[in-house]
PDB file of C-alpha atoms in Angstrom:
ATOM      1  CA  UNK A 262      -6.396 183.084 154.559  1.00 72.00           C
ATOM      2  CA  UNK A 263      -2.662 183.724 155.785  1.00 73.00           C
ATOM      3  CA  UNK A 264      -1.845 181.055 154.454  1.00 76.00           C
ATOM      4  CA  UNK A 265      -3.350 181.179 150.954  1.00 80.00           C
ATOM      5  CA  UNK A 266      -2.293 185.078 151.023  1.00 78.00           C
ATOM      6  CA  UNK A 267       0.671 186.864 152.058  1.00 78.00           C
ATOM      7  CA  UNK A 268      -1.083 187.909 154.833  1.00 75.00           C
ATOM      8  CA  UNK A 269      -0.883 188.027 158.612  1.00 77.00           C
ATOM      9  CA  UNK A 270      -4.555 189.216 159.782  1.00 72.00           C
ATOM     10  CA  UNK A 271      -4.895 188.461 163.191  1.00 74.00           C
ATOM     11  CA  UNK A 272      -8.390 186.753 164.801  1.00 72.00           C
ATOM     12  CA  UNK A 273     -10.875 188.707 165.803  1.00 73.00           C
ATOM     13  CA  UNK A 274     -11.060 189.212 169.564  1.00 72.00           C
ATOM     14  CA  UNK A 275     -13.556 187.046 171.306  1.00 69.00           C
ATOM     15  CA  UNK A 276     -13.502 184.806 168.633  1.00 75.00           C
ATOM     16  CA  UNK A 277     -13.030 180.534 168.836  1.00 79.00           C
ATOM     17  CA  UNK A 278      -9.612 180.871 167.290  1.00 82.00           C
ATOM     18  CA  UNK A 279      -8.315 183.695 169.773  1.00 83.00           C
ATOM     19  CA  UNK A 280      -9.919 181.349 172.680  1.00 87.00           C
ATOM     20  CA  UNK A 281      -8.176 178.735 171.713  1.00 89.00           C
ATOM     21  CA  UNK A 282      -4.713 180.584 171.301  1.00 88.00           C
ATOM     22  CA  UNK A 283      -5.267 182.027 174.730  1.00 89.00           C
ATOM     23  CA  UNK A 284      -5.810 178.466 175.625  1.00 91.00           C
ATOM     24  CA  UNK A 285      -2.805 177.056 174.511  1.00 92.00           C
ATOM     25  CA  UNK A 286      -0.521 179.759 175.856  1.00 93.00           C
ATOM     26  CA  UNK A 287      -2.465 178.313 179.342  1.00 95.00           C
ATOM     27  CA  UNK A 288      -0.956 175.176 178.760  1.00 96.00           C
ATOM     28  CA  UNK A 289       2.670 175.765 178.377  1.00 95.00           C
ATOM     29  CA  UNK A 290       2.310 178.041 181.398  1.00 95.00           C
ATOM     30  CA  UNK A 291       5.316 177.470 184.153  1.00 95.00           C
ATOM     31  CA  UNK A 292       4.649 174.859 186.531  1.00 94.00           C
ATOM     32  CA  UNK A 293       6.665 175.261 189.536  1.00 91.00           C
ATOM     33  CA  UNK A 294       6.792 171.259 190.514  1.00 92.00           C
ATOM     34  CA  UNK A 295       5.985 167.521 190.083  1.00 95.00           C
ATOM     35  CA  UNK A 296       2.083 167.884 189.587  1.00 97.00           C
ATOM     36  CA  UNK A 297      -0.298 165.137 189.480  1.00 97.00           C
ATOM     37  CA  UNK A 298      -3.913 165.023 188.014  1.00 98.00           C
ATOM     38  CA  UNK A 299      -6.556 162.151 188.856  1.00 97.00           C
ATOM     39  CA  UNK A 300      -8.762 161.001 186.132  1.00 97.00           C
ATOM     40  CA  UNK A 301     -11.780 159.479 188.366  1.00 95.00           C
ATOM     41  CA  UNK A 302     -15.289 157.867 188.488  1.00 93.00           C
ATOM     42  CA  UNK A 303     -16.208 154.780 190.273  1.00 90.00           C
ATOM     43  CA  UNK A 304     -18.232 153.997 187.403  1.00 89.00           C
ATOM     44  CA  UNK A 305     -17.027 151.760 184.533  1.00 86.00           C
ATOM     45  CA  UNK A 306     -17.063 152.834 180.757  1.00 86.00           C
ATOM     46  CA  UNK A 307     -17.270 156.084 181.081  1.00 89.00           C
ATOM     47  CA  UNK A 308     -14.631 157.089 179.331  1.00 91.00           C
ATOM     48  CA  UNK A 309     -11.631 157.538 182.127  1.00 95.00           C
ATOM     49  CA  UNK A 310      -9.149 156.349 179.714  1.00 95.00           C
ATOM     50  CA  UNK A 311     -10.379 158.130 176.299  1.00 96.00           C
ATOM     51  CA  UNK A 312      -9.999 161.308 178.575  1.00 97.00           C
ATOM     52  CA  UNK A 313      -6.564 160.259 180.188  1.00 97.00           C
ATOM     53  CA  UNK A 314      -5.205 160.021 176.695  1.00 97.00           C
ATOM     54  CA  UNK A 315      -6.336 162.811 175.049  1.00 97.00           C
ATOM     55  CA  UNK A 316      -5.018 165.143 178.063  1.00 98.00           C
ATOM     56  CA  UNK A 317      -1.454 163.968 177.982  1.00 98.00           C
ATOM     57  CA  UNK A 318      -1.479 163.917 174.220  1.00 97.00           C
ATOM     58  CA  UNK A 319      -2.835 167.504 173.706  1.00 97.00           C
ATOM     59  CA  UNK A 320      -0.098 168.611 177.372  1.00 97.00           C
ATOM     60  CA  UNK A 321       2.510 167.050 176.215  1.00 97.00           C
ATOM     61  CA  UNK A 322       1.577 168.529 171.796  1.00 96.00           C
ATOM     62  CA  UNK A 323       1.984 171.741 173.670  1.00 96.00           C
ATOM     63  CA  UNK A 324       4.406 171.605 176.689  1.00 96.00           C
ATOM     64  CA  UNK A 325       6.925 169.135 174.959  1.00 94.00           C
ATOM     65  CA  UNK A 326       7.736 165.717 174.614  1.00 93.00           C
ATOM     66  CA  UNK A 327       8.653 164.113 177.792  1.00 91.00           C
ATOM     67  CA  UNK A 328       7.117 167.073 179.839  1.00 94.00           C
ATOM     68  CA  UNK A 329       3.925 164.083 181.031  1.00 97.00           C
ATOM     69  CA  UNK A 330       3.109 160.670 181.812  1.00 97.00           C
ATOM     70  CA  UNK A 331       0.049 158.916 182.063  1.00 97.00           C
ATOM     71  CA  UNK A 332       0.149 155.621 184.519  1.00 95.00           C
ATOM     72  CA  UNK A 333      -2.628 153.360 184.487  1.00 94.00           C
ATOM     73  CA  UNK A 334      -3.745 152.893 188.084  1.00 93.00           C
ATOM     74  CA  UNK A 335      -6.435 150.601 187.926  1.00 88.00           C
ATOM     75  CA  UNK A 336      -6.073 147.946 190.588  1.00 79.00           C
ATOM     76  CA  UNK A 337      -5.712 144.733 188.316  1.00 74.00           C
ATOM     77  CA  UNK A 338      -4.757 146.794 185.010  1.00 69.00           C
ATOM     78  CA  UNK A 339      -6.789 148.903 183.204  1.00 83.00           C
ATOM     79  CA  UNK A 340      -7.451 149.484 179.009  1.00 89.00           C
ATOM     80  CA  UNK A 341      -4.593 152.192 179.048  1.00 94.00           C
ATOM     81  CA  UNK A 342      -2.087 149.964 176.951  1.00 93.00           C
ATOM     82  CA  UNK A 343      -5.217 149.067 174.856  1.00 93.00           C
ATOM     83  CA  UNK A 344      -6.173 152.906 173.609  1.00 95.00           C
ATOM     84  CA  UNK A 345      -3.147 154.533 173.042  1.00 96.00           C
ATOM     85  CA  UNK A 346      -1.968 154.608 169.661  1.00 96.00           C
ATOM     86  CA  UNK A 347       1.341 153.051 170.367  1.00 96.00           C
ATOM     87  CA  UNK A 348       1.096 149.986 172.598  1.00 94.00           C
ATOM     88  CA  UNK A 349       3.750 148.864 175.229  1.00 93.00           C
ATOM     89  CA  UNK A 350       6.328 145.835 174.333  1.00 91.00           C
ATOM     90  CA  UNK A 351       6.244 143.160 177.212  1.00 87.00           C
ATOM     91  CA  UNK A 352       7.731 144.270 180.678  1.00 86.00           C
ATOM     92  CA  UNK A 353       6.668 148.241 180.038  1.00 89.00           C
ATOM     93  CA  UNK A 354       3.900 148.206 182.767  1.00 89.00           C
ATOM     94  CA  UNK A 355       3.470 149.091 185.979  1.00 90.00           C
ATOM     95  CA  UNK A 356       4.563 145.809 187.532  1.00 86.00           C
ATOM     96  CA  UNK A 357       8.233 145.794 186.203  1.00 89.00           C
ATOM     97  CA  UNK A 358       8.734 149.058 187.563  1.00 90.00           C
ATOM     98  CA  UNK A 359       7.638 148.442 190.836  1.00 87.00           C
ATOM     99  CA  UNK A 360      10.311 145.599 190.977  1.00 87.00           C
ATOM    100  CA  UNK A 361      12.923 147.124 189.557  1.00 88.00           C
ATOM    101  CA  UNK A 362      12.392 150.413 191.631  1.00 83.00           C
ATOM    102  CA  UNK A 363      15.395 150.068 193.571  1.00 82.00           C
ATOM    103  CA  UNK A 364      17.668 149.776 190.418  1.00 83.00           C
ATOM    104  CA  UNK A 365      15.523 153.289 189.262  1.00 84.00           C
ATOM    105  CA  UNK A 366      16.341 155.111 192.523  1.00 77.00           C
ATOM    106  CA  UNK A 367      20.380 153.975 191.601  1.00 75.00           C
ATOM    107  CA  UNK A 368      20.222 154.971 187.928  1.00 84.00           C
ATOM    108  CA  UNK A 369      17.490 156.855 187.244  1.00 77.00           C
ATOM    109  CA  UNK A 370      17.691 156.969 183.510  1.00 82.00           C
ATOM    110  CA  UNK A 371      16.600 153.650 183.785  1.00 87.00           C
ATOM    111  CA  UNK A 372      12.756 154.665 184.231  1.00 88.00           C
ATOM    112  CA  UNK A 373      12.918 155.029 180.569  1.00 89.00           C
ATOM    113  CA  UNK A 374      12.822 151.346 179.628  1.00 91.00           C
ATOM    114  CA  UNK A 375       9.331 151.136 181.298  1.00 93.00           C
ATOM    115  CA  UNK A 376       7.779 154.023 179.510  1.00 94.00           C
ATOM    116  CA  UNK A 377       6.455 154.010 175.870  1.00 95.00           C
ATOM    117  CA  UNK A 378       6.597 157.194 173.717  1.00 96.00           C
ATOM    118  CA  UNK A 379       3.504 158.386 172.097  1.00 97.00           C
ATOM    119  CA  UNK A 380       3.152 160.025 168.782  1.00 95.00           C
ATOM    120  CA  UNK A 381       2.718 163.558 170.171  1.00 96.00           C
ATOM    121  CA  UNK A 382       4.725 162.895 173.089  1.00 96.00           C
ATOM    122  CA  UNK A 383       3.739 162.114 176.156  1.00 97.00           C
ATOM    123  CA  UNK A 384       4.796 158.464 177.681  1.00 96.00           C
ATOM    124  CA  UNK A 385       2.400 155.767 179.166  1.00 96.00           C
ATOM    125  CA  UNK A 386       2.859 153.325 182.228  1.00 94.00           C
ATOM    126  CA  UNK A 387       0.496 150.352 181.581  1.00 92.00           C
ATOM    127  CA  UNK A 388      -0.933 148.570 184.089  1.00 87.00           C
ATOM    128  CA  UNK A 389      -0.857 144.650 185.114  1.00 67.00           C
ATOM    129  CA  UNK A 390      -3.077 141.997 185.737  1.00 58.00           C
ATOM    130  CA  UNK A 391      -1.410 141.926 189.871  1.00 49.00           C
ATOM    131  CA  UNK A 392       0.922 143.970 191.353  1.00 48.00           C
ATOM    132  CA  UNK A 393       3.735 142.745 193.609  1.00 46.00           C
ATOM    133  CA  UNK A 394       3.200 144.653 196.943  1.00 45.00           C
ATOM    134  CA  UNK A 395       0.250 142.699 197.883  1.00 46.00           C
ATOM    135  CA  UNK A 396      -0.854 140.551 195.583  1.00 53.00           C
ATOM    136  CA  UNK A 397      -4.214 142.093 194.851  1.00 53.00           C
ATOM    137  CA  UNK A 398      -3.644 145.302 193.572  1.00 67.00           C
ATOM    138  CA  UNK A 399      -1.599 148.635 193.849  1.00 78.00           C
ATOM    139  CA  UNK A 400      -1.418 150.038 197.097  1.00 82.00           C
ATOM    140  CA  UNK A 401      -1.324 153.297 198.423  1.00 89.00           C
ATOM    141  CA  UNK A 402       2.651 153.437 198.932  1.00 88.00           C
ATOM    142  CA  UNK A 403       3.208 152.010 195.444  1.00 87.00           C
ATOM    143  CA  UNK A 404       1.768 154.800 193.479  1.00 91.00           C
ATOM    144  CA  UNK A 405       3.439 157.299 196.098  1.00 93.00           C
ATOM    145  CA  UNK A 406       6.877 155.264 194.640  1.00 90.00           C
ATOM    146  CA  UNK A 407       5.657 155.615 190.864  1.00 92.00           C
ATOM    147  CA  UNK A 408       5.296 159.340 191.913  1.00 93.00           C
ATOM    148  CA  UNK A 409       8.429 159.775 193.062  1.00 91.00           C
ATOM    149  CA  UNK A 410      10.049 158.091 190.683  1.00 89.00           C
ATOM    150  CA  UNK A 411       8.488 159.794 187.559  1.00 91.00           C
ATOM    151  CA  UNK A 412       8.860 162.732 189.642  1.00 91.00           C
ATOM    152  CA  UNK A 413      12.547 163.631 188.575  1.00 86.00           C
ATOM    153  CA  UNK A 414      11.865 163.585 185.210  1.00 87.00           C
ATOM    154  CA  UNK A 415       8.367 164.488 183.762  1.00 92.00           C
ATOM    155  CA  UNK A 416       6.626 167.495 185.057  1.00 96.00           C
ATOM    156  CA  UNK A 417       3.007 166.137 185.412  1.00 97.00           C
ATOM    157  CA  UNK A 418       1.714 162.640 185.922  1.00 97.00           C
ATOM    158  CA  UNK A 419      -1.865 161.905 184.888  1.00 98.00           C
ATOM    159  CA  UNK A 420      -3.068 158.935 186.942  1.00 96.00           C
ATOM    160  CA  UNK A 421      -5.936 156.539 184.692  1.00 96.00           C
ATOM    161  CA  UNK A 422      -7.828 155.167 187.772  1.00 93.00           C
ATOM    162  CA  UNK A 423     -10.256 151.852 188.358  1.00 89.00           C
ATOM    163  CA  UNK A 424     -13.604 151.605 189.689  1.00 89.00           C
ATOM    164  CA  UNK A 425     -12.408 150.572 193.095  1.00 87.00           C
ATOM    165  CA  UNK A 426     -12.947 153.209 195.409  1.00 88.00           C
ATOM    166  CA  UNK A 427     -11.324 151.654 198.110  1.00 86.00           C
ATOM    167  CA  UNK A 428      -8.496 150.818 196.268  1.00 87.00           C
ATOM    168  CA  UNK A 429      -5.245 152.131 197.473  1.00 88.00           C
ATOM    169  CA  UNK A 430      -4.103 153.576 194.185  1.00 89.00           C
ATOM    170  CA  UNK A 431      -7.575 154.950 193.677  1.00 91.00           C
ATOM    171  CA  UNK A 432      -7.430 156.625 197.306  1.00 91.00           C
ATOM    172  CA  UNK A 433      -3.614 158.111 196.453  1.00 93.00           C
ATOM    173  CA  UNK A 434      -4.639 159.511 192.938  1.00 93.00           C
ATOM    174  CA  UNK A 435      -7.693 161.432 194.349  1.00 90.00           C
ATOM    175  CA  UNK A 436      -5.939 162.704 197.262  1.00 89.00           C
ATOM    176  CA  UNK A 437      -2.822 163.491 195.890  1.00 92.00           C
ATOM    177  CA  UNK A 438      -3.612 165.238 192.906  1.00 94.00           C
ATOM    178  CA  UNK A 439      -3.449 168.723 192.161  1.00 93.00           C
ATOM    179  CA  UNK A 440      -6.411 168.372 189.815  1.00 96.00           C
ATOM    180  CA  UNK A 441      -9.597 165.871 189.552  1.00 96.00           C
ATOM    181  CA  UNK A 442     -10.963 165.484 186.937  1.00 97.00           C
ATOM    182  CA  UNK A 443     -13.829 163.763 186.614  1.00 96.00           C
ATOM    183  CA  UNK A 444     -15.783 162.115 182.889  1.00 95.00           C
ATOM    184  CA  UNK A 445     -19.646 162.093 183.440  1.00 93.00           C
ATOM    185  CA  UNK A 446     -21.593 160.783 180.726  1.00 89.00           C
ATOM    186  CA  UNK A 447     -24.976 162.089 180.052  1.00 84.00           C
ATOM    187  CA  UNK A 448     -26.383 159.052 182.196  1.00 84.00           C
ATOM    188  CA  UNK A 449     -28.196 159.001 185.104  1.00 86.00           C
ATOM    189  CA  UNK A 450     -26.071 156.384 187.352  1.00 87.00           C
ATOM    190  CA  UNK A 451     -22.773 157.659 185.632  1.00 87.00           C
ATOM    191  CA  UNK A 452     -23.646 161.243 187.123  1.00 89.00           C
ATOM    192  CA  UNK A 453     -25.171 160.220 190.376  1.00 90.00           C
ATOM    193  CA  UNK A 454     -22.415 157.765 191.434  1.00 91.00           C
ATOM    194  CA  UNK A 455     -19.471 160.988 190.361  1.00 92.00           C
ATOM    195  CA  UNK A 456     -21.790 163.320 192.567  1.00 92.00           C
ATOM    196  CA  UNK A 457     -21.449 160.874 195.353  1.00 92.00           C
ATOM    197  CA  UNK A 458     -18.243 160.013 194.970  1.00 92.00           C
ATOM    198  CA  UNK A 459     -16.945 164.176 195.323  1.00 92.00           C
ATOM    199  CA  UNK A 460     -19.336 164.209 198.429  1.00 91.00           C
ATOM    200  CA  UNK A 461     -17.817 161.384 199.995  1.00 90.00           C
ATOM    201  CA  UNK A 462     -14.166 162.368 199.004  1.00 88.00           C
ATOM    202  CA  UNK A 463     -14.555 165.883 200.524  1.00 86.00           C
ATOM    203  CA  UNK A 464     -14.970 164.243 203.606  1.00 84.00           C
ATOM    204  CA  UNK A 465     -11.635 162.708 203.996  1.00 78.00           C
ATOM    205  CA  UNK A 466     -10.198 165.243 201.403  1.00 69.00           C
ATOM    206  CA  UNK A 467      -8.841 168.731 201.975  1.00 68.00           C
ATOM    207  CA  UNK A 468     -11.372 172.010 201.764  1.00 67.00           C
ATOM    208  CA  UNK A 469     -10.337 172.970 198.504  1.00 86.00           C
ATOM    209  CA  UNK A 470     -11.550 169.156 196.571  1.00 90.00           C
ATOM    210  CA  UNK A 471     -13.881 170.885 194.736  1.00 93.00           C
ATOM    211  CA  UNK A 472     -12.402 173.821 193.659  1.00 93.00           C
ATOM    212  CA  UNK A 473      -9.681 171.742 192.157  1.00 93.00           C
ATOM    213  CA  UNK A 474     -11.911 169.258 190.242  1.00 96.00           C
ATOM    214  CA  UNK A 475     -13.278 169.828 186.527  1.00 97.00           C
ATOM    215  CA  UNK A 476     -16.363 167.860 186.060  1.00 96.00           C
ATOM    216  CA  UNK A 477     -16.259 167.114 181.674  1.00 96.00           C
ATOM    217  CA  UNK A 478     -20.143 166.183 180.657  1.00 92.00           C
ATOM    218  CA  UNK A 479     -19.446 164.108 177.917  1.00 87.00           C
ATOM    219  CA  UNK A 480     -21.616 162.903 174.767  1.00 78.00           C
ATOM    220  CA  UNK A 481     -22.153 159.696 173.777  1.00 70.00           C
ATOM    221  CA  UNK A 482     -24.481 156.734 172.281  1.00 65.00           C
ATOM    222  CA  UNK A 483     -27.556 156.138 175.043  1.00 62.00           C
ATOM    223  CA  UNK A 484     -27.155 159.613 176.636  1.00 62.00           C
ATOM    224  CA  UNK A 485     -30.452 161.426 178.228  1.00 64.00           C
ATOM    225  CA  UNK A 486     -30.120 164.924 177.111  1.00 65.00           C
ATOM    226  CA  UNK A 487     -32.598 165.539 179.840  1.00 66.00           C
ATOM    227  CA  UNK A 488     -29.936 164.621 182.744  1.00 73.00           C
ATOM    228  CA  UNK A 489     -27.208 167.419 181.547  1.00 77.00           C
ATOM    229  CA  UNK A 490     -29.327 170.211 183.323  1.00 81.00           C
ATOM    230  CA  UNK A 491     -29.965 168.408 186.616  1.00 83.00           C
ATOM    231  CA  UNK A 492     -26.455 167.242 186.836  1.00 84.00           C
ATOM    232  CA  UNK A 493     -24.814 170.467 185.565  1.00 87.00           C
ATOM    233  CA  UNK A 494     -26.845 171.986 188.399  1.00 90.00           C
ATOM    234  CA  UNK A 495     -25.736 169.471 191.218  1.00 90.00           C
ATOM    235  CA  UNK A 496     -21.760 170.021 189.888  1.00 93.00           C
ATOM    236  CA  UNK A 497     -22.045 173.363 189.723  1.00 93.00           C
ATOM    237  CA  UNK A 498     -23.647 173.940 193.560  1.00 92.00           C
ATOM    238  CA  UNK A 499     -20.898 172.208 195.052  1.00 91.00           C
ATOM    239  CA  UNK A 500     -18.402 174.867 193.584  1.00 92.00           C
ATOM    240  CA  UNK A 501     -16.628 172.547 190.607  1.00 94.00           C
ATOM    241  CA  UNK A 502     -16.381 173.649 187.069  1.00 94.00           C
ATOM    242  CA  UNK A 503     -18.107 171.701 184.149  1.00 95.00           C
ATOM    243  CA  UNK A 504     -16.768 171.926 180.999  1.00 95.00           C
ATOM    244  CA  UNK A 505     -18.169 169.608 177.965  1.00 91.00           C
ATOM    245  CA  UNK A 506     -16.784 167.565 175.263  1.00 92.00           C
ATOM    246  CA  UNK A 507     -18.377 166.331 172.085  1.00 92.00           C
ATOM    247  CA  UNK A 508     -19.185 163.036 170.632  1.00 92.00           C
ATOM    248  CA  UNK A 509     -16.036 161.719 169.584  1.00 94.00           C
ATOM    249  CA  UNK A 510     -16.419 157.983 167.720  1.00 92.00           C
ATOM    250  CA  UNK A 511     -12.494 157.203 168.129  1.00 93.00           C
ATOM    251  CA  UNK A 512     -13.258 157.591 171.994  1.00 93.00           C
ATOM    252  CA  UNK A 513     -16.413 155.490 171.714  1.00 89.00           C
ATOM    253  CA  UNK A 514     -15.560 152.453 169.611  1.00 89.00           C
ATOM    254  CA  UNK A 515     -12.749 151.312 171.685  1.00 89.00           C
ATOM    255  CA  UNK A 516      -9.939 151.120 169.232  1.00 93.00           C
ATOM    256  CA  UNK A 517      -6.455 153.058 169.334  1.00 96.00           C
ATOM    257  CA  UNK A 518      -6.044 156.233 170.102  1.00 96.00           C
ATOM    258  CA  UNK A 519      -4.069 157.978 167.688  1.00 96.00           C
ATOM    259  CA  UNK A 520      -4.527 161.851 168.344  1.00 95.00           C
ATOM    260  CA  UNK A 521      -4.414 163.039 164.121  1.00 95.00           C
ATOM    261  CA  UNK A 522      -7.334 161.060 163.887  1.00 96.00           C
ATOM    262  CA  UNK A 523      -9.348 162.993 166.473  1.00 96.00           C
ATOM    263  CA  UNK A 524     -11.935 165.153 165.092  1.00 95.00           C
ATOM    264  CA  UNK A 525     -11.285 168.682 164.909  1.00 95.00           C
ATOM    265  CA  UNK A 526     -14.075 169.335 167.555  1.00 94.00           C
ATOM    266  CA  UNK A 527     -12.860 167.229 170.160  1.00 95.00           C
ATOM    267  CA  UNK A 528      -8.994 168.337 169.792  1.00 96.00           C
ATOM    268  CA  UNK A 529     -10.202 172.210 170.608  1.00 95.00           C
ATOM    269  CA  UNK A 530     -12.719 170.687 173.372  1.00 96.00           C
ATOM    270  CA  UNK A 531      -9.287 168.999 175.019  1.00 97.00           C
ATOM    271  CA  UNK A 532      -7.446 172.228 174.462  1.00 96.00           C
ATOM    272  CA  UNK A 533      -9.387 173.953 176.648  1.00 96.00           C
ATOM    273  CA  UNK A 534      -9.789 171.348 179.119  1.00 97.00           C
ATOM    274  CA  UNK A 535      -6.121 170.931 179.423  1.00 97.00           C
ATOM    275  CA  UNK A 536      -5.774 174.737 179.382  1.00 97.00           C
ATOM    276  CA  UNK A 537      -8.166 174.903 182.672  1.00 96.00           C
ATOM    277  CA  UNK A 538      -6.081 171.477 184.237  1.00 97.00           C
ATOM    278  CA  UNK A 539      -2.660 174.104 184.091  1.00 97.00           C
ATOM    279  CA  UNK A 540      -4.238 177.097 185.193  1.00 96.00           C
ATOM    280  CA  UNK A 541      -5.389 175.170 188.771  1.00 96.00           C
ATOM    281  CA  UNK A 542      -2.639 174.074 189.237  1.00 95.00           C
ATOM    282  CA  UNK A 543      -0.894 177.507 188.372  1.00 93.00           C
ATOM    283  CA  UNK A 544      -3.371 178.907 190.774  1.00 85.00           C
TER     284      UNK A 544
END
């Protein structure tokens, strides 16, 4: 109507609009230092990555360009590079950095070379098929040097994680992060094996693990609608926040990315998810 009309009626209070404007002032909230945010589940295909991406698209749409990153942490190299809508040239991962950190920590401007710039911009680390501290995979130290590097000049660093628990990139991400946030399909094993996880990582984790995870129930082909309540209910008990996203198809068919394509549902339902990920760590 405002802009059809030489108007300038405001939304009604309570309404989705003025929830999602309250929202977005969340996100470009100030953020007092390097944060880092976890995207975790030991269970594979459940949409880690979709969720990684849409986060730093719809922080960095709102914060700025070059305000976040999002590394792929998966031990042998993850789908990151695959989903976002501008893929990496050769020698932009994960791997080149790591070898070239001491030339980084001498001129740091050179960071840039291993980051690629999104659309809405944000800038992605990809991952590799083997990582040069051990051969295997990234280690604990490694992603405390990615950290550290990034560090000086992004303001948050979303970590894309594997399914390897006892990975030690997996192990820094959870532990490190200021926020957890954790994908659960509506499926059984997907929800059981996230519950598990939190309970196990409280044990080794500081008190406040759950109150610093968001748990997103997500929809999707094959869900049991019948498994939302009980695992709503099981999140919930421990103390963590569930939010929900919809169905989104550009999430589920495993192409690109590209965050104008996103269905108008799903960019408000990663508004306020990203709106909730800046007020913990505000808090």
């Amino acid at each position: 109507m405002n802009n059809l009309l030489p108007l300038s009626l405001p939304p009604k209070e309570g309404s989705a609009e003025m929830r999602l404007r309250v929202a977005a002032d969340m996100i470009t909230a100030p953020i007092a230092s390097f944060e880092k945010v976890a995207v975790v589940n030991p269970k594979g295909g459940v949409g880690k990555t979709p969720v990684a991406v849409g986060l730093a698209s719809t922080i960095a749409k709102h914060r700025g360009s070059g305000s976040v990153v999002c590394a792929d942490l998966a031990e042998i190299g993850g789908s990151l590079a695959d989903r976002v809508a501008v893929p990496p040239f050769e020698g932009q991962d994960l791997v080149a950095l790591l070898e070239d950190a001491d030339a980084i920590a001498a001129r740091p401007a050179a960071l840039s070379r291993y980051m690629t710039r999104q659309p809405t911009g944000e800038d992605i680390i990809a991952g590799g098929a083997t990582y040069p501290s051990n051969g295997r995979g990234i280690g604990f130290d490694d992603a405390a040097q990615l950290a550290e590097a990034v560090s000086h000049h992004r303001e948050i660093l979303i970590a894309d994680t594997g399914n390897n628990r006892l990975a030690g990139g997996w192990q820094w991400a959870l532990h490190s992060a200021s926020v957890v946030v954790v994908p659960v399909p509506l499926r059984r094993d997907a929800a059981v094996a996230a519950h598990r996880m939190l309970l196990d990582a409280a044990e080794t984790a500081d008190d406040a693990l759950f109150a610093r995870t968001l748990v997103i129930i997500t929809d999707g082909p094959g869900d049991q609608p019948m498994v939302e309540e009980e695992a709503v209910e099981a999140f919930v008990g421990l103390g963590i926040r569930v939010l929900r996203m919809p169905y989104e198809p550009l999430f589920a068919n495993g192409e690109r990315i590209v965050p104008s394509q996103l269905r108008r549902a799903t960019t408000d339902s990663l508004t306020n998810i990203a709106s909730w990920v800046i007020e913990l760590i505000v808090r």
